[in-house]
Short mmCIF file of C-alpha atoms in Angstrom, two decimals:
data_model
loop_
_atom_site.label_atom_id
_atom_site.label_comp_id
_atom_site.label_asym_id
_atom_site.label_seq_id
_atom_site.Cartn_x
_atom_site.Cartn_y
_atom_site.Cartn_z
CA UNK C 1 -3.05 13.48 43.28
CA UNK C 2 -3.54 15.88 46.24
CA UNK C 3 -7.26 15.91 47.22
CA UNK C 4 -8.78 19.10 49.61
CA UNK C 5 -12.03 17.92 51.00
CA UNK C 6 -13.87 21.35 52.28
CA UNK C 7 -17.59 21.89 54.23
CA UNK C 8 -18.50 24.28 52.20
CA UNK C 9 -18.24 25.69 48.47
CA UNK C 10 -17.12 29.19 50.04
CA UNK C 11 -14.04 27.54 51.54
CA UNK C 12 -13.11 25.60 48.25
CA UNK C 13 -12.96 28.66 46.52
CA UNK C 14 -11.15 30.78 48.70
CA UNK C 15 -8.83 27.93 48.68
CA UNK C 16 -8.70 28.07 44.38
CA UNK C 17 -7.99 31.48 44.68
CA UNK C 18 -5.00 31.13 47.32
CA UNK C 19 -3.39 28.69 44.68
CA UNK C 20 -3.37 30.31 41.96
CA UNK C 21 -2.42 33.80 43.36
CA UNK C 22 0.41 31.91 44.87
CA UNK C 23 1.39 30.13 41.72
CA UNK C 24 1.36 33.67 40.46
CA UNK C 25 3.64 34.87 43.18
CA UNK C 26 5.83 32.13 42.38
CA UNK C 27 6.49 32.91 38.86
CA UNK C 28 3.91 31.26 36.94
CA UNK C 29 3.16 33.70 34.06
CA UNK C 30 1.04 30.65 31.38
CA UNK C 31 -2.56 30.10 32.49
CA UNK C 32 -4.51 27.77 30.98
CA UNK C 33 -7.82 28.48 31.94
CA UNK C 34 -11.38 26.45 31.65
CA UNK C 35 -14.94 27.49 31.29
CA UNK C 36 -18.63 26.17 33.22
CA UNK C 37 -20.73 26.56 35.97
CA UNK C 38 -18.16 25.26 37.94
CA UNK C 39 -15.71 28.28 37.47
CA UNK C 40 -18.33 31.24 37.64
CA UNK C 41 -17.60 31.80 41.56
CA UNK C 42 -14.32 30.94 41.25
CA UNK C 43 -13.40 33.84 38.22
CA UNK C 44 -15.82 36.15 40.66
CA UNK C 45 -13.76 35.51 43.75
CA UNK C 46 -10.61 36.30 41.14
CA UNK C 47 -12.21 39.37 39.99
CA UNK C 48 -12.54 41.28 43.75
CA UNK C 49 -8.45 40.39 44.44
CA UNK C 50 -5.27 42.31 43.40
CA UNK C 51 -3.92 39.38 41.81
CA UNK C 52 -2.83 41.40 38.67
CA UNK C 53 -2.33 38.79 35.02
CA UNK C 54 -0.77 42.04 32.98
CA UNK C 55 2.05 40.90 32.37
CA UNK C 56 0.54 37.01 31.96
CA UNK C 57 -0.32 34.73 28.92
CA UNK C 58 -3.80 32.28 28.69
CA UNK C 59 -4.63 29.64 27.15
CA UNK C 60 -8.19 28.35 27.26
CA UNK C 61 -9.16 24.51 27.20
CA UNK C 62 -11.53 24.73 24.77
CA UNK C 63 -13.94 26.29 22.16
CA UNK C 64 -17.19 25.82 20.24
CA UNK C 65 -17.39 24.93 16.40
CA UNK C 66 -19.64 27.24 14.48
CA UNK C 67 -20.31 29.78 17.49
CA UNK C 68 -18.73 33.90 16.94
CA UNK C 69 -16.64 34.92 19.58
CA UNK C 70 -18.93 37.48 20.78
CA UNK C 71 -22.29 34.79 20.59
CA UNK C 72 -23.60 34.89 24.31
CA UNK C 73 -22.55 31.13 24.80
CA UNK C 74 -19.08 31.11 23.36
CA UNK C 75 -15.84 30.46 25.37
CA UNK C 76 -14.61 34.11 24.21
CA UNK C 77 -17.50 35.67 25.57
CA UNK C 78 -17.65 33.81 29.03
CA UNK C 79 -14.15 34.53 29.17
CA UNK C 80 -14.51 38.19 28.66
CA UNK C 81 -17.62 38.71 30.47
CA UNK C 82 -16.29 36.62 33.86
CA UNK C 83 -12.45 37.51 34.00
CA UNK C 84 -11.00 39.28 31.29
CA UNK C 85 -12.97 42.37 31.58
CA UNK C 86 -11.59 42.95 34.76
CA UNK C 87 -8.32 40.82 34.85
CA UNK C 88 -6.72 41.50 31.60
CA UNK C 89 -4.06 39.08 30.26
CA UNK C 90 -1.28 40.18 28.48
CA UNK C 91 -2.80 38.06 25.47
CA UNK C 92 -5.41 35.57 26.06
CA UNK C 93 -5.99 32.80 23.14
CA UNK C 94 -8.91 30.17 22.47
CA UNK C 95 -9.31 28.66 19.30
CA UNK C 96 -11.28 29.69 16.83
CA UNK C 97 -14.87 28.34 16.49
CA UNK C 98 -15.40 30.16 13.36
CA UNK C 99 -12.22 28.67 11.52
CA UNK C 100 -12.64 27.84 7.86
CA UNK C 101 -10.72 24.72 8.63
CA UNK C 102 -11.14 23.25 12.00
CA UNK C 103 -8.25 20.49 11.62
CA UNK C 104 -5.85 23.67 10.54
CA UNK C 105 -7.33 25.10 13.40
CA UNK C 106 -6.89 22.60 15.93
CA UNK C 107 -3.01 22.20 14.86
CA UNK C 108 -2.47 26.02 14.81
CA UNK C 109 -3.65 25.99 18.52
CA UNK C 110 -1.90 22.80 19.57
CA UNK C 111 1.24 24.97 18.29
CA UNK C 112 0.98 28.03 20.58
CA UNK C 113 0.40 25.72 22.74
CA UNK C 114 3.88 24.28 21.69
CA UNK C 115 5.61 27.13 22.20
CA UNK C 116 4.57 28.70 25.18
CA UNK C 117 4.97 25.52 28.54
CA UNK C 118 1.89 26.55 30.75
CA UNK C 119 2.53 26.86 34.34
CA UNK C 120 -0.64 26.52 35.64
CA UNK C 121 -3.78 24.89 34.48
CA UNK C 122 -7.22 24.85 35.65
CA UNK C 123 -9.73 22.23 34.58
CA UNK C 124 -13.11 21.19 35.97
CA UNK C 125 -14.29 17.74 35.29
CA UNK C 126 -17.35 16.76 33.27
CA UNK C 127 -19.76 14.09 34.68
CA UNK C 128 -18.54 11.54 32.42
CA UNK C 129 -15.32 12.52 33.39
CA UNK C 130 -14.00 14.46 30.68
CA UNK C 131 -11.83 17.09 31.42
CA UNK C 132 -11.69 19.82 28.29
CA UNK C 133 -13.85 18.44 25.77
CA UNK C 134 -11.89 15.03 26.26
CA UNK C 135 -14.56 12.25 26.18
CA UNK C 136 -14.37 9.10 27.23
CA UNK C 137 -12.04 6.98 24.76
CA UNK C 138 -9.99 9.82 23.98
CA UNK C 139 -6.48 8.69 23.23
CA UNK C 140 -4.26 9.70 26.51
CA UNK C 141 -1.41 10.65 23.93
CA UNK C 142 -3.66 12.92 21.78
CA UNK C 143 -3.27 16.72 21.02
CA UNK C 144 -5.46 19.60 20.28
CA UNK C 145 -8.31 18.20 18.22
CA UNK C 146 -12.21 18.98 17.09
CA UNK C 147 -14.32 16.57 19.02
CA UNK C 148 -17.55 15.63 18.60
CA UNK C 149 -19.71 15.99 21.49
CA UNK C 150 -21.47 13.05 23.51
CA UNK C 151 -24.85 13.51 23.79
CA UNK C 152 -24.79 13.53 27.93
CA UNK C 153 -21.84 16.72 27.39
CA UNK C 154 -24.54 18.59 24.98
CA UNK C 155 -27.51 17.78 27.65
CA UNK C 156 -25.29 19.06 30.74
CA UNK C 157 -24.88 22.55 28.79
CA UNK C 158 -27.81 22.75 26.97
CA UNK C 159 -29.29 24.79 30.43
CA UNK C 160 -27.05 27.84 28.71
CA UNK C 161 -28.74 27.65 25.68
CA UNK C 162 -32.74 28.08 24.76
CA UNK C 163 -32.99 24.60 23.77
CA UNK C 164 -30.75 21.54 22.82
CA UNK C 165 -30.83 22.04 19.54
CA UNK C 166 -28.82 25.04 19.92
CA UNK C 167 -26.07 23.31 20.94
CA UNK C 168 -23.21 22.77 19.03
CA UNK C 169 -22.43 19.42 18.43
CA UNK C 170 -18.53 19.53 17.89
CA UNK C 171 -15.60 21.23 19.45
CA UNK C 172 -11.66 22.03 19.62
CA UNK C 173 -10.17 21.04 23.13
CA UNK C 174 -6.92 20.92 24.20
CA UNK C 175 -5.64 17.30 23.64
CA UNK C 176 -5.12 14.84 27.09
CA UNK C 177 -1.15 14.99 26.75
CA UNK C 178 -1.44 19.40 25.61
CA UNK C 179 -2.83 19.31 29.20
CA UNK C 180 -0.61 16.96 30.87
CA UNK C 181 2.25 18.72 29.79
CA UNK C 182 1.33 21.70 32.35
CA UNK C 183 3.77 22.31 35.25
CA UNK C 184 0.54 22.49 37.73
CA UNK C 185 -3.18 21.21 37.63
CA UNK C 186 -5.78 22.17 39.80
CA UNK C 187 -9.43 20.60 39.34
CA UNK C 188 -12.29 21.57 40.75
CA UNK C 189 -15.16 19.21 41.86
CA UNK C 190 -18.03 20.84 43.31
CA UNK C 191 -21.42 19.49 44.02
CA UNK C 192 -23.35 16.56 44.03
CA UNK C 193 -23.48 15.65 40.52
CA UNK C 194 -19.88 15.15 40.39
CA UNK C 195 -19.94 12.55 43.58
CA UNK C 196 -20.26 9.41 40.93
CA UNK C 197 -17.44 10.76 38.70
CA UNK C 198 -15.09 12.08 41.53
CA UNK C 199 -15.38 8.57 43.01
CA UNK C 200 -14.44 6.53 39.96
CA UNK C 201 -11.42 9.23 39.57
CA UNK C 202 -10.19 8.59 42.88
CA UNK C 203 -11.15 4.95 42.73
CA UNK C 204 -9.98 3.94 38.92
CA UNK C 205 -7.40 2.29 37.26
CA UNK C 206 -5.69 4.16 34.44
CA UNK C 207 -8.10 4.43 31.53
CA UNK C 208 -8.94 6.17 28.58
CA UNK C 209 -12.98 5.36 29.56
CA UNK C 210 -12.19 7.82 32.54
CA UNK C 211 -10.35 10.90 30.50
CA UNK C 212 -9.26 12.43 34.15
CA UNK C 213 -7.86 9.54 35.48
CA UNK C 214 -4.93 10.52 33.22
CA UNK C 215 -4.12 12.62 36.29
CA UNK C 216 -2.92 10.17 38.71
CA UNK C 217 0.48 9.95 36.36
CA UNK C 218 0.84 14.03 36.80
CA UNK C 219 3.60 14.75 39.41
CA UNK C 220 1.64 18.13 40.53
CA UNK C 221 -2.59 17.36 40.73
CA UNK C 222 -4.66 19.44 43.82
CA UNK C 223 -8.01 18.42 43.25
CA UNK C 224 -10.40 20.63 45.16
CA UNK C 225 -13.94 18.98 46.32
CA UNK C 226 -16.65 19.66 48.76
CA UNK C 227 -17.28 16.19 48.69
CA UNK C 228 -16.73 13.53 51.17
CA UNK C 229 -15.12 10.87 49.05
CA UNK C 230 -12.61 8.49 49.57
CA UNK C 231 -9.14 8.78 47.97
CA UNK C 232 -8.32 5.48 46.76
CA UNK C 233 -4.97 3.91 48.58
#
């Protein structure tokens, strides 16, 4: 893994958005793409380029079960309102949260997935260190699949929602090894809540407690941070 340590979060970003318009440049035409706080400035940054995804493909990390794709806190509609609107994709896909059967569902997705080898994905990392919906425990080898959420995941996003309750409690995400299999990953740490996690990252044995640590077998891994944190030797 390739960590950037920056001063400041304007920095990191401009950085984020130098990558990827140069994995653009470079060919890459498969985005996977994530969602949270986290990638807000990042998509904003995006937004005010000329980097031009016309003739480009995304995949998103992950969905909601039970929420429309036009409900205010769906993936779909973060998508739409913080990129897409004004960076259209030449298709853009995220599973569907309103699928009549969410294992058919999951396996539908892990197919596109299948077919199309992304050349670029984006994750951020949760502060248990899930990347997608991946908790802790999830199998390294596993694919698309509906997840039930850990209570700390539903807690860290219930500030989009009115109240916890409103939070869904299960989701599809991209499988460990759908990730793994992209050509290029960049994460994104940013701010002080993700010191603890960054640090056991960086720090960690390979283990399916720490779902990102599955990164330090990926040939191609920039992780991003405005953190001062050690890289482990």
């Amino acid at each position: 893994m390739n960590i950037e340590r920056f001063d400041s979060k304007e920095d990191l970003y401009a950085r984020a958005v130098a990558i990827i318009a140069e994995a653009k440049n470079n060919g890459s035409t498969m985005f996977g793409l994530a969602t949270g706080g986290t990638m807000e400035p990042l998509y904003a940054k995006i937004c005010k380029t000329d980097i031009d995804f016309s003739n480009c493909i995304s995949f998103n990390l992950d969905e909601y079960v039970g929420l429309e794709a036009n409900h205010e806190q769906s993936y779909a509609y973060y998508m739409h309102q913080h990129l897409f609107q004004e960076k259209p994709f030449q298709a853009s896909y995220l599973p569907n949260g309103l699928a009549a059967d969410p294992i058919e569902e999951a396996a539908r997705y892990e197919a596109l997935l299948q077919q199309h080898s992304l050349d670029f994905q984006l994750l951020g990392i949760g502060q248990n260190g899930h990347i997608g919906f991946n908790e802790p425990g999830t199998p390294f080898e596993s694919l698309t699949h509906l997840v039930t959420l850990e209570e700390s995941t539903r807690q860290a996003n219930a500030r989009f929602f009115s109240s916890i309750d409103e939070v869904p409690t299960q989701a599809f995400t991209m499988g460990i090894q759908s990730i793994m299999r992209a050509k290029c990953i960049l994460l994104l740490a940013v701010g002080e809540t993700k010191r603890e996690v960054l640090e056991r990252v960086l720090a960690s044995d390979y283990t399916e407690e720490i779902p990102a640590s599955v990164l330090s077998k990926h040939p191609n891994v920039i992780i991003l941070t405005d953190l001062q944190v050690e890289e482990n030797k």
